[in-house]
Amino acid sequence: MLYDAAPAERPDRVIVVVDATAVARGLNLAFQLAELPCRLSIALTKLDVAQDQGLRVDADALARATGIPVVCVDGRRREGLERLRETVQVSLTEEPQVRREDASIDARFADLDAATKAAVHTESQPVTRSQRLDAVALHPVAGPLLFLAVMWLVFQITTTVAAPLQDGLEALVSGPISDAARHLLKAVGLHHPLVEGLIVDGLIGGVGMVLTFAPLMALMFLCLAVLEDSGYMARAAVVTDRLMRAIGLPGKAFIPIVVGFGCNVPAIAATRVLGSPRHRIMTSLLIPFTSCSARLVVFVMLAQTFFPAHAGSVVFALYVVSIALLVLVGLALRKTLWRAVPQDPLVIDLPTYQLPTVRLALSVMWTRLKGFLHTAGGIIVSTVVVIWLLMTIPVGAATSVDGGYTTPAPQESAYGAVSRTIAPVFAPAGFDSWSLAGPLVTGFVAKEALISTWSQTYAVKDVTDATPEEQAASSLSDRVRADFAAASGGHTNAAVWAYMLFLLAYTPCVATLAAQKREIGWRWTLFGFAVQLTTAWVLAVVVFQLLRLL
C-alpha cells in the first residue's frame, strides 16, 4: 500500500518495529518491504522482555544477516530514540536499493529463517511472570471471576468516580456560566426571554450536556487504554469467548457490553477494540438494551412510588430482563441478518504483561475523547435545542407572560401537542396520557430528564436529586400515581411495569445515537433505533395485556 501511491507521496524512510520476543514475525514484513525501492531501518524493541523469556537477540548479527540497519530502542523509557533518529537522517542521503526481485515465498522464508537463527539465541526456558499470571487469568474458574472483578472495577470507576465530576460540570454550566450569559445578554440589550432561552437553555444547556459526558468518556477510554497496554485485554477476550460465541460475537465484545450497564455512550465507543466491522455493528446494536445508570434514576423513583416494599427486587428484575433482551435480540440478529456468516475461531496474540505507560494511556484517552466531542457533540446540542423549541412554541392558550413574551404551559406548547399526538400509540400498553407519553420524548435526550419533565408538567418541585423515600412521599409521586391509574383504567401496576419495560428497551438517549452514528454510520443507527422502538412497544403491550388479566 505504501508504494501504490504516487512517487511524490511515498515515504522517504520506513521504520519496521520488530518485537524481540517474535523476531521472525517482524522480519517477514521487513523482507517484503526490502523487495521494494524503499529505505529501511529496524527498531528492535522489548529486549528486556525477551531476556526474561530466555532469549538473547544480537542486533549486530541481525543487521548483518538482513542488510538493514538495526537500532535497539525502548519506547517506554525513551532509550535509543536519538540513535534511531540519527540512523534515519544518514539513510536519507542514500539511494534506495532493491534487495531481491520477485522473491518467492519459499525464498523469503528461507532468508528469514537464516537471519533468525543467526541473531536469536535461546539460553534458557524459565517460567515467566506472564505464564504465572496466565495460570490465574486463563483458569476455567478463576479466570472468569477475575474478569468479573476487573469489569466491576471499571464499572465503579465510570459510574462512581465520574459522578462528582459530572455534577460539578453540570453545576458550573447551569450556575455561573448560565448566569454570566444572562448578565451579558442584559448588558448588550438582548435580555428577551426567547433569546435568553435559546442561548442559555438551548445552546449552553446542550454544550453542558456534552461536557457532562466528558469525564465519563475520559475515564472509560483511560480504563480501556490501561487494560490494553497491560496485556490483560487479550486474556479477557479468551475468557469470554465461549459465552459471547453463543450470540455470534467474540469474547472481546463482552467488555463494552458490561460497560453499557454504566453508560451506553462510552460502551459503544469501546467497541473499537473489536477487529471485525460485523462484530462492531452487532455489539453497538445490542448495547442499548443494557440498563444504563441514567435509567436507574427513573426505575428507582417508580419502584419506590408503586412498589415500596419490593423496590430493590423490582430494579433487580429489570436488570435481569435487560440481560435477557440482549441475548434474545443477539440470537435474532445472528439467525437473520448474519446467519450465513461463519464463526471464525479465536486467533489472538497474548502479549507479555507489562505496567501501563501513563503517557501512552493519556494520549490514547485524549485522542478518543476528542473524536467523541467533535462528532457526537454537534448532534447532542442540536437535539437539545430542538426539545427546547418544542417546549417554547405555543400552540394553545398561554398561562404566563414574561416581558411581553407569552410562555406556554407544557400542555399548550408544541411539546404538549407532540405528546398528545403520540399518546394514543401507547393505549394498548396502558399509558396513553399525554403527561406520561411526553416525558418519553424528553427522555430521548436524557433519561434523567423524565423526572424533571414530570415536575414541570405537574408544576411541582423537581425531586430528581431527592432520596427514594422523599421521591415516594412527594406530591409528584401522587400526581404520577393518579395519572397511571387514570390512563390504565385501574390496572396501575400493570401499566407501570409496561412503562418501565418500555424505558428499558427503547433508545437510551440522543448521545447513544450520536455514538452509534460515529461508530457504525447512520444506516445501522437508524436500523437499531427502529428495532429498539419496536421491541419496547411490543414488550410493553404484551406485559400490560398479560398483567391486567391477573
XYZ file of C-alpha atoms in Angstrom:
550
model
C 0.000 0.000 0.000
C 2.902 2.363 0.690
C 4.099 2.167 -2.897
C 0.731 2.160 -4.615
C 0.762 5.921 -4.082
C 2.320 8.423 -6.452
C 6.122 8.731 -6.118
C 5.814 12.183 -4.545
C 3.591 10.761 -1.776
C 5.818 7.810 -0.904
C 7.673 7.917 2.424
C 11.358 8.814 2.459
C 12.101 6.154 5.033
C 10.250 3.206 6.568
C 10.985 2.056 10.112
C 9.980 -1.538 10.829
C 9.342 -2.151 14.532
C 10.447 -5.702 15.402
C 9.433 -7.325 18.686
C 12.480 -9.093 20.149
C 10.202 -11.830 21.508
C 8.899 -12.560 17.970
C 11.729 -11.599 15.610
C 10.617 -13.835 12.738
C 7.203 -12.186 12.546
C 8.702 -8.708 12.277
C 11.331 -9.771 9.755
C 8.644 -11.144 7.454
C 7.321 -7.611 6.942
C 10.832 -6.182 6.672
C 11.797 -8.650 3.932
C 8.637 -7.858 1.967
C 9.434 -4.144 2.141
C 13.024 -4.879 1.148
C 11.748 -6.081 -2.225
C 10.610 -2.505 -2.938
C 12.712 0.607 -3.663
C 12.498 1.517 -0.014
C 14.956 2.853 2.566
C 14.570 0.657 5.645
C 15.564 0.704 9.291
C 14.673 -1.798 12.001
C 13.743 -0.637 15.509
C 14.303 -3.635 17.794
C 12.076 -3.418 20.883
C 11.235 -5.426 24.034
C 14.771 -6.710 24.527
C 14.207 -6.819 28.295
C 11.101 -8.966 27.836
C 12.986 -11.305 25.507
C 15.733 -11.657 28.099
C 13.159 -12.592 30.747
C 11.955 -15.314 28.377
C 15.476 -16.705 27.989
C 16.116 -15.168 24.562
C 19.199 -13.184 23.534
C 18.903 -11.139 20.348
C 22.142 -9.922 18.752
C 21.312 -6.653 16.985
C 24.620 -6.549 15.077
C 24.160 -10.111 13.821
C 20.615 -9.242 12.781
C 21.854 -6.228 10.812
C 24.490 -8.334 9.029
C 22.010 -11.099 8.204
C 19.359 -8.744 6.830
C 21.477 -5.941 5.408
C 19.189 -3.455 7.164
C 20.367 -1.027 9.899
C 19.146 -2.213 13.311
C 18.746 0.093 16.326
C 17.738 -1.121 19.800
C 15.055 1.097 21.328
C 12.908 1.184 24.448
C 9.866 3.325 23.773
C 8.654 3.191 27.351
C 11.945 4.597 28.700
C 12.580 6.588 25.513
C 16.003 4.992 25.106
C 17.636 4.599 21.703
C 15.326 7.095 20.013
C 18.102 9.602 19.335
C 20.270 6.945 17.703
C 17.300 5.831 15.611
C 16.757 9.419 14.504
C 20.427 9.737 13.500
C 20.260 6.472 11.556
C 17.239 7.709 9.649
C 18.919 11.025 8.844
C 22.011 9.282 7.481
C 19.964 6.883 5.372
C 18.095 9.730 3.685
C 21.270 10.560 1.761
C 21.483 7.019 0.384
C 19.833 5.695 -2.734
C 17.215 3.012 -2.037
C 18.174 -0.379 -3.389
C 16.020 -3.342 -4.282
C 17.375 -6.272 -2.286
C 15.596 -9.020 -4.193
C 13.297 -9.040 -7.163
C 10.125 -11.158 -7.315
C 11.354 -13.279 -4.426
C 9.248 -16.383 -3.916
C 7.616 -17.073 -0.595
C 9.899 -20.071 -0.043
C 12.996 -17.971 -0.718
C 11.796 -15.224 1.591
C 11.129 -17.626 4.444
C 14.482 -19.339 3.899
C 16.230 -15.972 4.316
C 14.000 -15.169 7.272
C 14.876 -18.455 8.975
C 18.583 -17.937 8.375
C 18.507 -14.397 9.793
C 16.564 -15.520 12.851
C 18.969 -18.368 13.595
C 21.940 -16.015 13.231
C 20.574 -13.355 15.591
C 18.358 -15.119 18.137
C 19.815 -17.483 20.718
C 17.847 -19.428 23.314
C 19.689 -19.504 26.617
C 17.011 -20.986 28.897
C 13.264 -21.504 29.196
C 12.298 -20.089 32.604
C 8.729 -19.813 33.836
C 7.953 -16.187 33.070
C 5.852 -13.744 35.032
C 3.250 -13.745 32.255
C 2.950 -17.529 32.428
C 2.429 -17.388 36.184
C -0.239 -14.703 35.831
C -1.926 -16.585 32.992
C -2.286 -19.600 35.261
C -4.881 -17.486 37.089
C -6.174 -15.182 34.343
C -6.917 -18.059 31.933
C -8.039 -20.598 34.542
C -11.520 -22.070 33.797
C -12.830 -20.930 37.190
C -10.509 -18.202 38.440
C -10.300 -16.538 35.025
C -13.990 -15.586 34.753
C -14.040 -14.485 38.401
C -11.014 -12.255 37.831
C -12.621 -10.848 34.712
C -15.824 -10.017 36.592
C -13.767 -8.304 39.296
C -11.904 -6.222 36.720
C -15.122 -5.268 34.949
C -16.759 -4.405 38.267
C -13.844 -2.081 38.987
C -14.209 -0.437 35.571
C -17.951 -0.128 36.197
C -17.333 1.514 39.570
C -14.845 3.962 38.100
C -17.118 5.011 35.257
C -20.218 5.417 37.426
C -18.840 6.453 40.822
C -15.641 8.391 40.213
C -17.110 10.284 37.271
C -20.291 11.242 39.143
C -18.895 14.191 41.166
C -17.046 15.436 38.090
C -20.249 15.309 36.073
C -22.193 17.025 38.859
C -19.516 19.711 39.096
C -19.596 20.413 35.372
C -23.387 20.432 35.348
C -23.452 22.861 38.287
C -20.848 25.046 36.561
C -22.845 25.211 33.346
C -26.261 25.700 34.960
C -24.878 28.125 37.562
C -22.011 30.581 36.910
C -21.836 30.089 33.135
C -25.585 30.435 32.599
C -25.742 33.415 34.988
C -22.846 35.087 33.183
C -24.597 34.555 29.856
C -27.781 36.153 31.206
C -25.859 39.174 32.523
C -24.049 39.519 29.192
C -27.299 39.386 27.235
C -28.781 42.022 29.525
C -25.707 44.226 29.118
C -25.949 44.182 25.321
C -29.698 44.723 25.286
C -30.744 41.188 24.330
C -32.466 40.304 27.605
C -35.515 38.917 25.851
C -36.967 35.657 27.234
C -36.883 33.998 23.828
C -33.259 34.969 23.128
C -32.215 34.085 26.666
C -33.983 30.753 26.479
C -32.386 29.863 23.150
C -28.854 30.722 24.264
C -28.969 29.666 27.924
C -31.415 26.758 27.950
C -30.782 25.642 24.386
C -27.175 26.195 23.295
C -25.449 26.396 26.682
C -27.631 23.598 28.029
C -26.703 21.439 25.045
C -22.997 22.138 25.439
C -23.351 21.402 29.136
C -24.849 18.007 28.356
C -21.864 17.217 26.127
C -19.455 18.321 28.853
C -21.154 16.170 31.489
C -20.347 13.132 29.365
C -16.678 14.133 29.045
C -15.499 12.802 32.464
C -17.346 9.529 31.904
C -15.879 9.125 28.439
C -12.398 10.106 29.569
C -12.373 7.603 32.431
C -13.731 4.844 30.218
C -11.154 5.466 27.499
C -8.440 5.619 30.156
C -9.503 2.297 31.680
C -9.589 0.608 28.279
C -6.184 2.036 27.352
C -4.710 0.731 30.614
C -6.209 -2.736 30.070
C -4.923 -2.828 26.500
C -1.427 -1.615 27.386
C -1.128 -4.015 30.321
C -1.861 -7.034 28.119
C -4.983 -8.077 30.038
C -7.472 -7.196 27.293
C -6.348 -10.159 25.201
C -6.861 -12.500 28.182
C -10.353 -11.116 28.771
C -11.229 -11.969 25.185
C -10.120 -15.570 25.705
C -12.103 -15.925 28.943
C -15.377 -14.611 27.498
C -15.072 -16.073 24.010
C -17.279 -19.120 24.643
C -20.030 -17.079 26.293
C -20.190 -14.466 23.539
C -19.856 -17.024 20.749
C -23.399 -18.222 21.548
C -24.806 -14.991 20.078
C -22.235 -14.719 17.319
C -19.772 -12.345 18.977
C -16.139 -12.713 20.044
C -15.047 -12.634 23.673
C -13.855 -9.041 23.405
C -17.459 -7.909 22.867
C -18.282 -8.708 26.481
C -16.232 -5.748 27.704
C -18.225 -2.941 26.029
C -21.464 -4.756 26.883
C -20.582 -4.747 30.587
C -19.590 -1.092 30.332
C -23.052 -0.416 28.902
C -24.595 -1.058 32.308
C -22.788 2.085 33.434
C -23.374 4.216 30.343
C -24.166 3.245 26.767
C -22.171 6.102 25.226
C -18.656 5.034 26.272
C -19.696 1.407 25.813
C -20.425 1.976 22.128
C -17.167 3.868 21.763
C -15.432 0.906 23.409
C -16.493 -1.354 20.511
C -13.379 -0.057 18.747
C -11.467 -2.836 20.489
C -13.266 -5.282 18.160
C -11.416 -6.025 14.955
C -14.321 -7.118 12.731
C -16.753 -4.486 11.352
C -19.608 -7.008 11.695
C -18.808 -7.527 15.365
C -18.625 -3.768 15.980
C -22.001 -3.254 14.310
C -23.742 -6.085 16.145
C -22.309 -5.125 19.537
C -23.273 -1.477 19.004
C -26.822 -2.593 18.190
C -27.060 -4.702 21.361
C -25.528 -2.272 23.867
C -28.642 -0.010 24.075
C -30.522 -2.952 25.617
C -28.258 -2.813 28.679
C -29.797 -0.879 31.558
C -27.580 2.189 31.990
C -27.289 4.178 35.212
C -29.446 7.005 33.781
C -32.400 4.631 33.544
C -31.722 3.549 37.113
C -32.744 7.001 38.401
C -36.213 6.633 36.898
C -36.548 2.963 37.840
C -35.803 3.701 41.499
C -38.310 6.552 41.581
C -41.091 4.447 40.017
C -40.264 1.382 42.125
C -40.371 3.408 45.344
C -43.607 5.049 44.260
C -45.552 1.942 43.237
C -43.753 -0.985 44.923
C -42.174 0.499 48.085
C -41.931 -2.855 49.882
C -40.172 -4.565 46.966
C -38.359 -1.702 45.234
C -34.975 -3.440 45.285
C -36.370 -6.638 43.801
C -38.165 -4.680 41.080
C -34.984 -2.897 39.996
C -33.041 -6.171 40.068
C -35.712 -7.814 37.915
C -35.348 -5.031 35.355
C -31.617 -5.726 35.099
C -32.335 -9.422 34.568
C -34.797 -8.531 31.805
C -32.125 -6.289 30.283
C -29.699 -9.202 30.003
C -32.416 -11.479 28.610
C -33.336 -8.896 25.961
C -29.718 -8.536 24.910
C -29.319 -12.290 24.466
C -32.629 -12.746 22.625
C -32.048 -9.845 20.229
C -28.492 -11.049 19.673
C -29.743 -14.514 18.760
C -32.359 -12.995 16.445
C -29.740 -10.902 14.642
C -27.480 -13.909 14.306
C -30.271 -16.100 12.899
C -31.462 -13.456 10.418
C -29.008 -10.798 9.267
C -25.804 -12.727 9.860
C -27.000 -16.305 9.529
C -24.582 -17.129 6.686
C -21.553 -15.507 8.288
C -19.220 -18.231 9.624
C -17.850 -18.065 13.134
C -14.120 -17.589 12.974
C -12.035 -19.390 15.588
C -10.379 -17.184 18.164
C -6.841 -16.471 16.990
C -5.197 -13.948 19.254
C -1.696 -12.988 20.293
C -1.260 -12.937 24.060
C 1.238 -10.137 24.702
C 3.515 -10.117 27.696
C 2.078 -8.445 30.785
C 3.559 -5.027 31.450
C 2.928 -1.960 33.549
C 0.829 0.508 31.558
C 2.539 3.700 30.453
C 0.833 6.808 31.798
C 1.872 8.900 28.804
C 0.513 6.377 26.306
C -2.738 5.806 28.216
C -3.413 9.542 28.469
C -2.571 10.019 24.798
C -5.000 7.283 23.714
C -7.679 8.657 26.043
C -7.329 12.197 24.689
C -7.365 11.093 21.047
C -10.579 9.094 21.512
C -12.221 11.783 23.654
C -11.577 14.462 21.020
C -13.167 12.243 18.401
C -16.296 11.807 20.504
C -16.655 15.503 21.348
C -16.141 16.508 17.727
C -18.649 14.108 16.188
C -21.256 13.433 18.852
C -21.259 16.909 20.396
C -22.950 18.646 17.479
C -25.750 16.098 17.322
C -26.434 16.335 21.050
C -26.509 20.144 21.116
C -28.812 20.266 18.085
C -31.272 17.841 19.650
C -31.361 19.712 22.967
C -32.149 22.938 21.109
C -34.990 21.215 19.243
C -36.509 19.957 22.515
C -36.256 23.471 23.977
C -38.024 24.892 20.940
C -40.834 22.364 21.323
C -41.287 23.425 24.956
C -41.266 27.129 23.962
C -43.524 27.320 20.914
C -47.153 27.943 21.985
C -49.966 26.153 20.178
C -52.758 26.948 22.602
C -53.724 29.226 25.452
C -50.941 30.951 27.381
C -50.517 30.632 31.122
C -47.922 33.287 31.946
C -46.408 36.398 30.491
C -42.756 37.366 30.882
C -41.507 40.656 29.461
C -44.177 40.705 26.778
C -43.394 37.179 25.657
C -46.038 34.568 26.320
C -44.675 31.399 27.911
C -46.952 28.457 27.164
C -47.847 25.824 29.701
C -46.311 22.448 28.818
C -49.611 21.013 27.592
C -50.186 24.085 25.392
C -46.717 24.046 23.810
C -45.532 22.226 20.737
C -44.139 19.695 23.199
C -47.639 19.155 24.540
C -49.024 18.850 21.030
C -46.438 16.225 20.145
C -47.195 14.410 23.408
C -50.922 14.340 22.686
C -50.207 13.094 19.170
C -48.115 10.123 20.248
C -50.103 9.272 23.382
C -52.713 7.065 21.607
C -49.905 4.805 20.386
C -49.443 3.695 23.995
C -53.095 2.960 24.708
C -52.556 -0.833 24.335
C -49.727 -0.531 26.873
C -51.864 1.270 29.453
C -50.275 4.736 29.491
C -51.891 6.853 26.772
C -51.915 10.023 28.888
C -50.046 12.921 27.239
C -48.261 13.638 30.538
C -46.903 10.074 30.594
C -46.092 9.876 26.891
C -44.486 13.332 26.755
C -41.575 12.550 29.084
C -40.615 9.721 26.732
C -39.763 12.474 24.224
C -37.535 14.397 26.631
C -36.221 11.074 27.874
C -34.841 10.603 24.398
C -32.421 13.436 25.215
C -31.558 12.031 28.638
C -33.450 9.500 30.717
C -32.907 11.564 33.880
C -34.987 14.274 32.192
C -38.152 12.232 32.716
C -38.464 13.232 36.373
C -37.722 16.896 35.617
C -40.291 16.828 32.804
C -42.931 15.420 35.130
C -42.101 18.136 37.651
C -42.547 20.840 35.000
C -45.691 19.223 33.619
C -47.376 18.929 37.020
C -45.880 22.239 38.291
C -44.421 20.604 41.401
C -40.976 20.528 42.981
C -38.306 18.684 40.977
C -37.265 15.616 43.008
C -34.650 14.187 40.675
C -31.916 14.551 43.310
C -34.082 13.611 46.292
C -33.766 10.326 48.162
C -36.006 7.441 47.042
C -38.096 7.826 50.197
C -38.555 11.558 49.574
C -39.474 10.864 45.958
C -42.101 8.312 47.004
C -43.653 10.760 49.500
C -43.588 13.814 47.217
C -46.592 15.418 45.550
C -45.006 14.443 42.233
C -45.415 10.780 43.160
C -49.078 11.415 43.997
C -49.673 13.006 40.598
C -47.834 10.215 38.775
C -49.825 7.557 40.666
C -53.079 9.267 39.767
C -52.031 9.613 36.143
C -51.152 5.926 35.783
C -54.381 4.882 37.499
C -56.499 7.008 35.169
C -54.664 6.054 31.979
C -54.695 2.319 32.698
C -58.328 2.053 33.696
C -57.382 0.935 37.189
C -54.662 -1.526 36.170
C -51.979 0.699 37.672
C -49.254 -1.828 38.455
C -49.573 -3.461 35.044
C -49.178 -0.069 33.345
C -46.167 0.832 35.498
C -44.417 -2.423 34.593
C -45.164 -1.794 30.922
C -43.827 1.764 31.235
C -40.604 0.668 32.925
C -40.019 -2.060 30.352
C -40.568 0.439 27.552
C -37.985 2.712 29.189
C -35.643 -0.251 29.444
C -35.870 -1.250 25.787
C -36.206 1.956 23.794
C -33.265 4.134 22.742
C -31.420 5.337 25.860
C -30.658 8.900 24.718
C -29.574 11.053 21.815
C -25.960 10.731 22.951
C -26.217 6.992 22.352
C -27.452 7.593 18.808
C -24.620 10.053 18.252
C -22.095 7.489 19.456
C -23.667 4.829 17.224
C -23.594 7.140 14.221
C -19.905 7.761 14.788
C -19.054 4.075 15.120
C -21.395 2.329 12.646
C -22.940 5.066 10.474
C -26.479 6.399 10.054
C -27.857 3.349 8.227
C -27.205 0.906 11.050
C -28.008 3.530 13.688
C -31.498 4.076 12.263
C -31.986 0.316 11.939
C -31.081 -0.141 15.603
C -33.372 2.736 16.577
C -36.282 1.037 14.802
C -35.507 -2.336 16.414
C -35.361 -0.772 19.884
C -38.635 1.132 19.492
C -40.429 -1.893 18.068
C -39.102 -4.197 20.778
C -40.007 -1.702 23.507
C -43.566 -1.181 22.255
C -44.284 -4.880 21.723
C -42.830 -5.762 25.128
C -44.844 -3.048 26.897
C -48.104 -4.059 25.198
C -47.641 -7.782 25.867
C -46.742 -7.244 29.531
C -49.655 -4.880 30.174
C -52.191 -7.103 28.460
C -50.984 -10.162 30.376
C -50.736 -8.493 33.795
C -54.172 -6.866 33.538
C -55.640 -10.387 33.330
C -54.126 -11.425 36.660
